[in-house]
Amino acid sequence: AQKVTQAQTEISVVEKEDVTLDCVYETRDTTYYLFWYKQPPSGELVFLIRRNSFDEQNEISGRYSWNFQKSTSSFNFTITASQVVDSAVYFCALSEAGYSGAGSYQLTFGKGTKLSVIP
Amino acid sequence: DVKVTQSSRYLVKRTGEKVFLECVQDMDHENMFWYRQDPGLGLRLIYFSYDVKMKEKGDIPEGYSVSREKKERFSLILESASTNQTSMYLCASNPWGQGLAGELFFGEGSRLTVL
């Protein structure tokens, strides 16, 4: 069963528009972590945020904001006043307890959302 | 500044060749990871190492092996490359104690094409 769903495969917006990237996750654990990573055309994934399951406070970092709602199992990412430099593939990921041979946590990535910001 | 360097950005190999993908990090991290990225499949963990000479299988280890002789270097080996191993390979690292619950630092990736 898919544990991280990013239903939007591709999104195009015009520069300065706001855009929200959706992420829905599935887990039975009470302790887990959620992440967002950005992958620009250069290829290197860049960490954006990590949120633990006990902290439902929304977070804002400049033009970026994240909305974590346990009731809907969602961890959505909003970019305000988008810029061309925001064009990238964005990955949501879930880390939950469970032996996977790679330590005591298992990390599952969503399939990614490709964001294109048009000037 | 944190840096994970993958030696080859683009490689083209023939079926049956032995392929080495090298990854070096300069952050003194204990944990290192190899992921494979394919369109529509996201990132999948191939192997993980939490110390020199230590390795653990990830979700898709078949057809791959790894080597960690020094703390800063983690190599992915394709003993006999096949066309279904054509993919983007991403190396990552993070400090001891974080593992897959912590922030990962990624390299720029190595795009391998097997003909």
PDB file of C-alpha atoms in Angstrom, chain A residues 33 35 37 39 42-45 47 50 91 95 99-102 105-107 109-111, chain B residues 9 35 37 40-43 45 48 56-59 90 100-104 106-108:
ATOM      1  CA  TYR A  33       8.464  12.125  10.943  1.00  0.00           C
ATOM      2  CA  PHE A  35       9.802  15.632   5.381  1.00  0.00           C
ATOM      3  CA  TYR A  37      12.732  17.793  -0.128  1.00  0.00           C
ATOM      4  CA  GLN A  39      15.077  18.522  -6.286  1.00  0.00           C
ATOM      5  CA  SER A  42      20.751  20.026 -11.001  1.00  0.00           C
ATOM      6  CA  GLY A  43      19.608  16.766  -9.401  1.00  0.00           C
ATOM      7  CA  GLU A  44      20.604  17.203  -5.768  1.00  0.00           C
ATOM      8  CA  LEU A  45      17.767  16.754  -3.291  1.00  0.00           C
ATOM      9  CA  PHE A  47      16.124  19.169   2.638  1.00  0.00           C
ATOM     10  CA  ARG A  50      11.278  17.802   9.086  1.00  0.00           C
ATOM     11  CA  PHE A  91       9.175  15.126  -2.601  1.00  0.00           C
ATOM     12  CA  SER A  95       9.736   8.104   8.340  1.00  0.00           C
ATOM     13  CA  TYR A  99      12.858  -2.589  10.938  1.00  0.00           C
ATOM     14  CA  SER A 100      13.877  -2.342   7.321  1.00  0.00           C
ATOM     15  CA  GLY A 101      17.461  -3.403   7.562  1.00  0.00           C
ATOM     16  CA  ALA A 102      18.421   0.228   7.547  1.00  0.00           C
ATOM     17  CA  TYR A 105      13.138   3.648  10.938  1.00  0.00           C
ATOM     18  CA  GLN A 106      11.821   3.179   7.452  1.00  0.00           C
ATOM     19  CA  LEU A 107      11.686   6.122   5.088  1.00  0.00           C
ATOM     20  CA  PHE A 109       9.213   8.874  -0.411  1.00  0.00           C
ATOM     21  CA  GLY A 110       6.251   9.997  -2.425  1.00  0.00           C
ATOM     22  CA  LYS A 111       6.545   9.968  -6.189  1.00  0.00           C
TER      23      LYS A 111
ATOM     24  CA  ARG B   9      27.300  12.617 -13.239  1.00  0.00           C
ATOM     25  CA  TYR B  35      19.075   5.390  -3.506  1.00  0.00           C
ATOM     26  CA  GLN B  37      15.308   7.235  -8.514  1.00  0.00           C
ATOM     27  CA  GLY B  40       6.835   7.384 -11.251  1.00  0.00           C
ATOM     28  CA  LEU B  41       8.517   5.342  -8.526  1.00  0.00           C
ATOM     29  CA  GLY B  42      10.140   7.997  -6.365  1.00  0.00           C
ATOM     30  CA  LEU B  43      13.271   7.106  -4.427  1.00  0.00           C
ATOM     31  CA  LEU B  45      16.750   2.576  -0.880  1.00  0.00           C
ATOM     32  CA  PHE B  48      22.767   1.637   3.762  1.00  0.00           C
ATOM     33  CA  GLU B  56      22.611  -3.229   5.423  1.00  0.00           C
ATOM     34  CA  LYS B  57      20.258  -4.093   2.586  1.00  0.00           C
ATOM     35  CA  GLY B  58      17.574  -1.631   1.717  1.00  0.00           C
ATOM     36  CA  ASP B  59      14.382  -2.241  -0.213  1.00  0.00           C
ATOM     37  CA  LEU B  90      21.618   9.196  -5.497  1.00  0.00           C
ATOM     38  CA  LEU B 100      16.218   7.350   8.235  1.00  0.00           C
ATOM     39  CA  ALA B 101      14.504   9.567  10.824  1.00  0.00           C
ATOM     40  CA  GLY B 102      16.819  12.480  10.165  1.00  0.00           C
ATOM     41  CA  GLU B 103      17.708  14.945   7.465  1.00  0.00           C
ATOM     42  CA  LEU B 104      19.562  13.388   4.557  1.00  0.00           C
ATOM     43  CA  PHE B 106      22.283  14.231  -0.967  1.00  0.00           C
ATOM     44  CA  GLY B 107      24.777  14.303  -3.789  1.00  0.00           C
ATOM     45  CA  GLU B 108      23.860  15.516  -7.266  1.00  0.00           C
TER      46      GLU B 108
END
